[in-house]
């Protein structure tokens, strides 16, 4: 019994830093397959979460992994919530940015209403950079979408 308790405690101590370390994230809210005439695509809606990054998130950069994007994972269109803008990036990625410093996502908050349009419902992954007001990369991590 004591051995099991000690092993459980050690496991918890190993896992806790990974959970506490979460600084920012992209959360896929939902996706849908859409057909318009003969054109089929995937619409992914996501939120940006700033758990505890040192500064507000003012830009996001999605770079396909691998680069350039594999067929079907190239971002075809992007849409941003009020106060943000977006544009397609070379190689099949997308860039999002806050229109003003007041539109950035401060620590301890989130912003929803971001969208990506993809060709395929398959697993698509992107290296995502969260940047601060001065354009400094505060966090870089892999984000994958599946519909």
Coordinates of C-alpha atoms in Angstrom, one line a residue:
X1 CA 0.0 0.0 0.0
X2 CA 2.8 2.4 1.0
X3 CA 4.7 1.6 -2.2
X4 CA 1.6 2.3 -4.4
X5 CA 1.0 5.6 -2.6
X6 CA 4.6 6.7 -3.1
X7 CA 4.5 5.7 -6.8
X8 CA 1.3 7.7 -7.3
X9 CA 2.7 10.7 -5.6
X10 CA 5.9 10.6 -7.8
X11 CA 3.7 10.3 -10.9
X12 CA 1.7 13.3 -9.9
X13 CA 4.8 15.3 -9.3
X14 CA 6.1 14.4 -12.7
X15 CA 2.8 15.3 -14.5
X16 CA 2.1 18.5 -12.6
X17 CA 4.8 20.7 -14.2
X18 CA 3.4 19.9 -17.6
X19 CA -0.1 20.9 -16.6
X20 CA 1.0 24.0 -14.8
X21 CA 3.3 25.0 -17.6
X22 CA 0.4 25.6 -20.1
X23 CA 0.9 29.2 -21.1
X24 CA -1.3 29.6 -24.2
X25 CA -3.4 27.4 -26.4
X26 CA -5.6 27.2 -29.5
X27 CA -8.8 25.4 -28.6
X28 CA -10.9 24.0 -31.5
X29 CA -14.5 24.8 -30.7
X30 CA -16.0 22.9 -33.6
X31 CA -15.7 22.1 -37.2
X32 CA -18.1 21.3 -40.0
X33 CA -18.0 19.9 -43.5
X34 CA -19.5 22.4 -45.9
X35 CA -20.6 21.8 -49.5
X36 CA -21.3 24.7 -51.9
X37 CA -22.1 23.3 -55.3
X38 CA -19.3 21.0 -56.2
X39 CA -16.9 22.6 -53.8
X40 CA -16.4 20.8 -50.4
X41 CA -14.3 22.2 -47.6
X42 CA -13.9 22.1 -43.8
X43 CA -14.6 25.1 -41.6
X44 CA -12.8 25.1 -38.2
X45 CA -13.7 27.5 -35.5
X46 CA -11.2 28.1 -32.7
X47 CA -10.4 30.2 -29.7
X48 CA -7.1 31.7 -28.5
X49 CA -6.4 31.3 -24.8
X50 CA -3.7 33.2 -23.0
X51 CA -3.4 31.4 -19.7
X52 CA -0.3 33.1 -18.3
X53 CA 2.0 34.4 -21.1
X54 CA 4.1 37.4 -19.9
X55 CA 2.3 39.7 -22.3
X56 CA -0.9 40.0 -24.3
X57 CA -1.2 37.8 -27.5
X58 CA -1.3 40.3 -30.4
X59 CA -0.4 38.0 -33.3
X60 CA -0.7 34.3 -34.3
X61 CA 1.2 32.7 -37.1
X62 CA 0.2 29.2 -38.4
X63 CA 3.0 27.5 -40.5
X64 CA 2.0 24.1 -41.9
X65 CA 3.9 21.1 -40.7
X66 CA 5.5 19.8 -42.9
X67 CA 6.2 23.0 -44.9
X68 CA 4.9 23.6 -47.5
X69 CA 1.5 22.2 -46.6
X70 CA 0.6 18.7 -47.7
X71 CA -2.4 18.5 -50.1
X72 CA -5.6 19.2 -48.3
X73 CA -4.0 21.0 -45.3
X74 CA -3.3 24.2 -47.1
X75 CA -5.3 27.0 -45.4
X76 CA -7.6 28.3 -48.1
X77 CA -9.3 31.1 -46.2
X78 CA -9.1 32.7 -42.7
X79 CA -11.6 34.8 -40.8
X80 CA -11.0 36.8 -37.6
X81 CA -13.2 38.1 -34.8
X82 CA -13.9 41.8 -34.4
X83 CA -10.7 43.7 -33.6
X84 CA -8.5 41.2 -35.4
X85 CA -7.5 40.7 -39.1
X86 CA -6.0 37.8 -41.0
X87 CA -4.2 36.9 -44.2
X88 CA -3.0 33.8 -45.9
X89 CA 0.7 33.2 -45.7
X90 CA 3.1 31.5 -48.2
X91 CA 3.3 27.8 -48.1
X92 CA -0.3 27.2 -46.9
X93 CA -0.3 29.0 -43.6
X94 CA -2.2 32.0 -42.1
X95 CA -1.3 35.0 -40.0
X96 CA -3.7 36.7 -37.5
X97 CA -3.1 40.1 -35.8
X98 CA -4.9 42.4 -33.4
X99 CA -5.9 45.7 -35.1
X100 CA -4.9 47.7 -32.1
X101 CA -3.0 47.0 -28.8
X102 CA -6.4 47.1 -27.0
X103 CA -7.6 44.1 -29.1
X104 CA -4.8 41.8 -27.9
X105 CA -5.6 38.9 -25.7
X106 CA -4.4 39.7 -22.2
X107 CA -3.1 37.0 -19.7
X108 CA -5.9 35.1 -18.0
X109 CA -8.4 35.6 -20.9
X110 CA -9.4 34.1 -24.2
X111 CA -10.9 35.3 -27.5
X112 CA -13.2 33.2 -29.7
X113 CA -14.4 33.6 -33.3
X114 CA -11.3 32.6 -35.2
X115 CA -11.8 30.5 -38.3
X116 CA -9.8 28.5 -40.8
X117 CA -11.0 26.9 -44.1
X118 CA -9.3 23.7 -45.2
X119 CA -9.8 21.2 -48.0
X120 CA -9.8 18.0 -46.0
X121 CA -11.2 16.6 -42.7
X122 CA -7.9 14.8 -42.1
X123 CA -5.4 15.5 -39.4
X124 CA -3.6 18.8 -40.2
X125 CA -0.9 20.2 -38.0
X126 CA 0.7 23.7 -37.8
X127 CA 3.6 25.3 -35.9
X128 CA 1.8 28.1 -34.1
X129 CA 3.6 31.2 -32.8
X130 CA 2.0 33.5 -30.2
X131 CA 3.6 36.9 -30.4
X132 CA 3.4 39.9 -28.1
X133 CA 2.9 43.6 -28.7
X134 CA 6.4 44.1 -30.0
X135 CA 6.3 41.1 -32.3
X136 CA 8.4 38.9 -30.0
X137 CA 7.6 35.2 -30.1
X138 CA 6.4 34.3 -26.6
X139 CA 5.3 30.7 -27.3
X140 CA 5.7 28.3 -30.2
X141 CA 3.9 25.0 -30.2
X142 CA 2.2 22.5 -32.5
X143 CA -1.5 22.7 -33.1
X144 CA -3.4 20.0 -34.9
X145 CA -7.0 20.1 -36.3
X146 CA -9.2 17.2 -37.1
X147 CA -12.8 17.2 -38.2

